Amino acid sequence: MKHAYPGIVPLHKLRAFEAVAQHGNVHRAAQVIHLSQPAVSRAVQQLEDTLGTALFERTTKGMTLTEAGELVWRRAQRALRELQLAESEIRSSADGSRGVVRSGRLGEVITERMLCALVAIARHGGESAAAAMVRVTQPALNRTLRQLEELAAVALFVRSGRGTRLTDAGETLLRHAKLALAEIRVAGEELASMRGRLNGQLVIGALPLSSGYLVPGAVDRTLRAHPDLSISIIDGTYATLSYGLRCAEVNVIVGALRADDQEPYARHEPLFTDSLNVVVRAHHPVLRRGTLTSLRELCDEPWVLPLAGTPSRGAFERAFRAEGVEPPQVAVQANSPSIVRALLLSSDRMALLSTRQVQQELQQGILRVVPVPVSVPHTQRRIGLAYLRDSEPSPAMTAFLVALRQTAAAA
């Protein structure tokens, strides 16, 4: 199968490699994973050929990992552990609905074909499009999905006239499958980095404040130093980006941080504390009033409010309530920086924003800050980055994090 992850190595080779790395010789490894010694030796040699580097130093006393081998072993352990965690979570939630999942079976037998078929069907929701994605016939894809479901011993898919969707168990397996595939991909990137070439892929989730200057500045620094990297920047609500983070579709989120106890799976690193100001278009009528004494004077003005549930919305509401008044009624809500700017520039609406979000517009004189006292303690937000707590950053992500910290420090 020519699958959607062309850089992935076969899982049976990774299992053979991991067993030899753990036990130090082919004989013991073959006993543990129930293969012949020639099969284990062949799998390890093929893996070395595929990766283009020696993973072991072979001596009469056994096999010792090389520097490259240590690197691959660490990523292989993490990838295989994700598959074991998937099985454990599925088994604990199956509640005996279709019998007991055979312990260790899923993690030990699942193949890269199955993982890629799972990712494809989840992405497209139809077997025809999924088969095209992984470059197999639809009957072949269907067989692979049924084999995967039999191996899991629980229902992973719900098929209907509208297509195929994943069950809760299927979603659990999908999340861990993506994490496992990401670990395998990063192993290749780390090997390339060892050879002096930093390449690879990085997906950055940019929240409203960071998309204006922080992320673009850090990306520019990163690519100047490492032009072979491929970086994608996506925006969206925190909930969307957070889901992507948990599935390894997003490597890091940059913007206003949420409370630590709301995200036990994420590690937070604050970069700075930001506060908000009232921003309007140049020549807005409110600017003719001169210096205002309180936000109370702006309660009846038309506003663009941040989306409910965001740190910006919380800061907006706290700022007005600190003045002893209720926040203005919701008329327009938006989180997209470009939409907020367009609404401000084309109307007499106002918004409570960080000046960092509209730095260029303020410098150009097309937006202005309204001279009104805003209770700074009530509008402060932690701006920083979030990434998976149990993850180990790739070389590409490490380079970006260095650039991001430098950009934040220079702001």
XYZ file of C-alpha atoms in Angstrom:
411
model
C 0.000 0.000 0.000
C 1.354 3.397 -0.990
C -0.134 5.258 1.910
C -0.777 8.848 2.885
C 2.321 8.927 5.062
C 5.082 8.129 2.565
C 7.827 8.635 5.144
C 6.482 6.084 7.630
C 8.469 2.895 8.185
C 6.670 -0.430 8.663
C 5.688 -0.972 12.279
C 6.931 -4.570 12.356
C 10.439 -3.269 11.650
C 10.127 -0.743 14.452
C 8.986 -3.459 16.844
C 11.935 -5.664 15.903
C 14.332 -2.758 16.291
C 12.840 -1.755 19.641
C 13.114 -5.304 20.978
C 16.786 -5.614 19.957
C 17.542 -2.190 21.439
C 15.899 -3.176 24.707
C 17.488 -6.621 25.069
C 20.836 -6.040 23.395
C 20.778 -9.071 21.116
C 18.712 -10.651 18.361
C 18.216 -13.977 20.148
C 16.361 -12.527 23.144
C 14.462 -10.024 20.975
C 13.206 -12.824 18.726
C 11.885 -14.727 21.740
C 10.048 -11.701 23.098
C 8.268 -10.724 19.868
C 7.771 -14.317 18.702
C 9.733 -14.143 15.441
C 12.677 -16.091 14.139
C 16.149 -14.654 14.597
C 16.668 -14.272 10.827
C 13.382 -12.356 10.579
C 14.425 -9.964 13.352
C 17.893 -9.464 11.875
C 16.410 -8.838 8.459
C 13.879 -6.315 9.806
C 16.600 -4.360 11.623
C 18.865 -4.351 8.583
C 16.023 -3.180 6.347
C 15.219 -0.395 8.791
C 18.836 0.743 8.730
C 18.800 0.668 4.931
C 15.584 2.691 4.829
C 16.894 5.319 7.248
C 20.332 5.371 5.628
C 22.256 4.986 8.868
C 23.576 2.326 11.229
C 21.417 1.957 14.327
C 23.614 -0.624 16.103
C 27.249 -1.393 16.647
C 27.518 -5.164 16.305
C 30.064 -6.945 18.492
C 30.604 -10.460 19.755
C 28.976 -9.397 23.032
C 25.795 -8.155 21.407
C 24.380 -5.067 19.754
C 24.824 -1.555 21.112
C 22.870 1.445 19.911
C 24.680 4.115 17.941
C 23.891 7.791 18.471
C 21.365 7.586 15.637
C 20.009 4.381 17.125
C 19.419 6.061 20.484
C 17.463 8.776 18.742
C 15.295 6.374 16.756
C 14.778 4.127 19.791
C 13.423 7.030 21.823
C 10.903 7.937 19.109
C 10.020 4.295 18.430
C 9.263 3.724 22.104
C 7.024 6.774 22.163
C 5.188 5.697 18.985
C 4.600 2.137 20.161
C 3.514 3.377 23.579
C 0.808 5.506 21.938
C -0.635 2.373 20.321
C -0.587 0.560 23.652
C -2.317 3.512 25.311
C -4.984 3.431 22.606
C -5.675 -0.217 23.346
C -5.790 0.424 27.086
C -8.258 3.305 26.724
C -10.465 1.372 24.320
C -10.497 -1.647 26.589
C -11.352 0.400 29.686
C -14.267 2.111 27.941
C -15.584 -0.913 26.018
C -17.318 -2.133 29.184
C -17.705 -5.625 27.790
C -20.010 -4.573 24.953
C -18.302 -6.878 22.485
C -16.204 -9.029 24.712
C -12.824 -8.316 26.245
C -10.105 -6.874 24.046
C -7.167 -9.251 24.007
C -4.505 -7.607 26.112
C -1.531 -6.428 24.070
C -2.959 -7.652 20.780
C -3.766 -4.298 19.195
C -0.459 -2.655 20.074
C 1.523 -5.684 18.971
C -0.175 -6.434 15.661
C -1.584 -3.204 14.240
C 0.121 -2.180 11.013
C 0.944 1.119 9.360
C -1.581 0.212 6.646
C -4.318 0.125 9.240
C -3.247 3.410 10.784
C -3.164 5.190 7.435
C -6.561 3.734 6.455
C -7.996 4.966 9.769
C -6.623 8.477 9.235
C -7.934 8.544 5.674
C -11.479 7.447 6.529
C -11.619 9.937 9.398
C -10.528 12.744 7.102
C -12.846 12.000 4.191
C -15.791 10.154 5.747
C -16.221 8.036 2.631
C -14.359 4.941 1.545
C -13.980 6.030 -2.057
C -12.153 9.261 -1.214
C -10.207 7.568 1.585
C -9.058 4.815 -0.792
C -7.862 7.439 -3.247
C -5.946 9.175 -0.467
C -3.994 6.045 0.449
C -3.826 4.892 -3.193
C -5.594 1.560 -2.940
C -8.855 0.191 -4.269
C -12.001 0.675 -2.234
C -12.385 -3.086 -1.556
C -8.788 -3.198 -0.296
C -9.432 -0.262 2.026
C -12.635 -1.883 3.267
C -10.770 -5.100 4.098
C -8.121 -3.162 6.003
C -10.732 -1.316 8.049
C -12.526 -4.567 8.900
C -9.241 -6.171 9.940
C -8.565 -3.204 12.196
C -12.018 -3.435 13.750
C -11.646 -7.179 14.352
C -8.275 -6.581 15.963
C -9.699 -3.925 18.271
C -12.662 -6.164 19.118
C -14.939 -3.126 19.386
C -16.883 -1.113 16.842
C -14.664 1.596 15.410
C -16.933 2.779 12.585
C -20.577 3.534 11.951
C -21.523 3.124 8.300
C -24.591 4.785 6.796
C -25.810 6.208 3.536
C -24.001 9.436 4.375
C -20.639 7.751 4.722
C -18.511 6.326 7.501
C -17.883 8.028 10.821
C -15.795 6.983 13.789
C -17.252 5.766 17.075
C -15.815 7.002 20.367
C -13.433 4.041 20.330
C -12.468 4.908 16.775
C -11.759 8.513 17.777
C -9.587 7.299 20.642
C -7.586 5.083 18.314
C -7.332 7.881 15.745
C -5.868 10.333 18.237
C -3.189 7.919 19.374
C -2.534 6.783 15.801
C -1.796 10.363 14.753
C 0.514 10.817 17.718
C 2.333 7.588 16.841
C 2.701 8.560 13.185
C 4.015 11.965 14.228
C 6.715 10.364 16.400
C 7.853 8.206 13.496
C 7.967 11.210 11.152
C 9.958 13.274 13.648
C 12.534 10.478 13.964
C 13.396 11.012 10.304
C 13.631 14.774 10.851
C 15.992 14.266 13.789
C 18.239 12.002 11.733
C 18.414 14.686 9.040
C 19.274 17.236 11.728
C 22.133 15.020 12.912
C 23.527 15.171 9.377
C 23.493 18.957 9.512
C 20.264 19.641 7.636
C 17.328 20.953 9.611
C 14.189 20.176 7.650
C 10.742 18.910 8.495
C 7.250 20.253 9.019
C 5.749 22.488 11.669
C 2.123 23.499 12.188
C 1.516 26.576 14.342
C -1.879 27.426 15.790
C -2.120 31.215 15.976
C -4.673 32.831 18.279
C -5.827 36.408 17.542
C -3.133 38.363 19.366
C -0.247 36.273 18.076
C -1.288 36.318 14.426
C -0.603 40.047 14.076
C 3.105 40.194 14.819
C 4.335 37.521 17.222
C 3.979 34.407 15.063
C 4.906 36.078 11.744
C 8.013 37.564 13.333
C 9.064 34.245 14.861
C 8.397 32.368 11.614
C 10.524 34.853 9.683
C 13.392 34.443 12.157
C 13.093 30.659 11.965
C 13.081 30.451 8.173
C 15.992 32.856 7.814
C 18.055 30.487 9.943
C 16.570 27.249 8.543
C 15.222 27.765 5.001
C 14.530 24.052 4.445
C 11.745 23.965 7.020
C 8.098 23.853 5.966
C 5.836 25.896 8.267
C 2.055 26.140 8.191
C 0.145 28.735 10.216
C -3.513 28.114 10.974
C -5.944 30.163 13.000
C -9.226 29.320 14.651
C -10.895 29.126 18.017
C -8.916 27.793 20.918
C -11.148 24.713 21.070
C -10.357 23.849 17.450
C -6.627 24.404 17.807
C -6.551 22.560 21.120
C -8.147 19.499 19.517
C -5.530 19.659 16.791
C -2.810 19.847 19.426
C -4.026 16.662 21.106
C -4.047 14.862 17.732
C -0.581 16.042 16.624
C -2.148 18.057 13.800
C -0.956 21.244 15.536
C 2.505 21.350 17.116
C 2.183 24.500 19.192
C -0.467 27.124 19.981
C 0.589 30.746 20.450
C -1.641 33.369 22.052
C -3.616 34.049 25.215
C -3.157 31.105 27.578
C -5.995 29.309 29.324
C -5.916 28.236 32.948
C -3.569 25.328 33.573
C -6.249 23.245 35.276
C -8.413 23.424 32.145
C -5.754 21.641 30.086
C -4.055 18.824 31.991
C -2.588 17.544 28.709
C -0.883 20.840 27.754
C 2.301 22.488 28.950
C 2.190 26.295 29.110
C 5.058 28.754 28.804
C 4.141 32.425 29.394
C 6.071 34.902 27.243
C 4.694 38.192 28.561
C 1.620 39.778 30.139
C -0.524 41.956 27.902
C -3.259 44.497 28.626
C -6.015 46.002 26.489
C -6.995 49.445 25.187
C -10.043 50.890 23.474
C -9.316 51.136 19.742
C -11.322 52.927 17.024
C -10.824 54.196 13.466
C -9.090 57.508 12.941
C -11.581 60.428 12.927
C -14.040 58.457 15.051
C -16.483 60.898 16.694
C -15.507 59.738 20.181
C -12.006 61.131 19.669
C -13.423 64.674 19.583
C -14.504 64.345 23.203
C -10.937 64.556 24.434
C -9.772 62.529 27.424
C -12.563 60.484 28.932
C -12.790 59.662 32.600
C -14.218 56.149 32.522
C -15.429 53.265 30.395
C -18.874 54.207 31.709
C -18.960 56.915 29.028
C -18.675 54.273 26.287
C -21.413 51.889 27.394
C -23.842 53.107 24.733
C -21.336 52.984 21.883
C -21.429 50.163 19.313
C -18.758 47.566 20.086
C -17.114 44.575 18.472
C -16.937 42.011 21.266
C -14.593 39.022 21.502
C -16.264 35.623 21.320
C -17.832 34.329 24.534
C -15.581 32.057 26.570
C -12.311 33.600 25.382
C -9.804 35.363 27.669
C -10.431 38.592 25.737
C -14.158 38.408 26.405
C -13.507 37.787 30.087
C -11.170 40.808 30.196
C -13.773 42.945 28.399
C -16.485 42.081 30.910
C -14.201 42.520 33.932
C -13.086 45.950 32.732
C -16.647 47.323 32.622
C -17.743 45.664 35.833
C -14.745 47.177 37.585
C -16.365 50.541 36.748
C -19.607 49.373 38.343
C -21.528 48.938 35.077
C -22.614 45.954 33.052
C -20.784 45.322 29.762
C -22.469 46.617 26.580
C -25.004 44.361 24.902
C -23.692 41.950 22.283
C -24.300 43.090 18.719
C -21.235 41.864 16.834
C -18.819 39.217 18.057
C -15.578 38.363 16.251
C -12.193 36.902 17.070
C -10.534 37.077 13.666
C -8.062 40.002 13.723
C -8.712 40.805 10.061
C -12.495 40.910 10.582
C -12.189 43.048 13.714
C -9.931 45.503 11.856
C -12.352 45.635 8.913
C -15.303 46.330 11.232
C -13.422 49.107 12.987
C -12.216 50.743 9.779
C -15.629 50.655 8.083
C -17.815 51.828 10.960
C -17.967 53.718 14.225
C -17.623 50.542 16.237
C -14.932 50.190 18.867
C -13.053 47.250 20.332
C -10.963 46.455 23.369
C -7.680 45.249 21.888
C -4.009 44.827 22.575
C -2.036 47.508 20.768
C 0.220 44.662 19.596
C -2.681 43.299 17.548
C -3.009 46.521 15.551
C 0.531 47.829 15.734
C 0.834 48.553 12.005
C -2.555 50.256 11.792
C -1.679 52.490 14.747
C 1.654 53.398 13.167
C -0.101 54.171 9.878
C -2.595 56.370 11.685
C -5.689 54.583 10.429
C -6.605 53.322 13.915
C -6.345 55.243 17.173
C -6.375 54.465 20.888
C -9.191 56.243 22.749
C -7.786 58.202 25.707
C -9.823 56.549 28.416
C -8.564 54.909 31.624
C -8.902 51.131 31.473
C -8.398 49.093 34.631
C -5.163 47.331 33.678
C -5.352 44.545 36.306
C -8.746 43.530 34.928
C -7.581 43.377 31.304
C -4.289 41.578 31.766
C -3.783 38.258 29.954
C -0.896 35.828 29.869
C 0.435 35.521 26.336
C 2.523 32.474 25.588
C 2.653 29.076 24.011
C 1.082 25.689 24.670
C 2.216 22.267 23.509
C 1.562 18.691 24.563
C 2.776 17.994 28.075
C 4.173 14.553 27.259
C 5.666 15.533 23.913
C 9.312 15.911 22.977
C 9.772 18.836 20.554
C 11.122 18.103 17.096
C 14.187 19.991 15.809
C 11.859 22.214 13.768
C 9.751 23.063 16.799
C 12.826 23.663 18.952
C 14.135 26.156 16.394
C 10.770 27.918 16.257
C 10.486 28.135 20.056
C 13.897 29.816 20.236
C 12.802 32.328 17.591
C 9.460 32.891 19.322
C 11.113 33.700 22.647
C 13.490 36.102 20.911
C 10.612 37.819 19.092
C 8.604 38.170 22.310
C 11.622 39.578 24.168
C 12.225 42.165 21.433
C 8.618 43.349 21.315
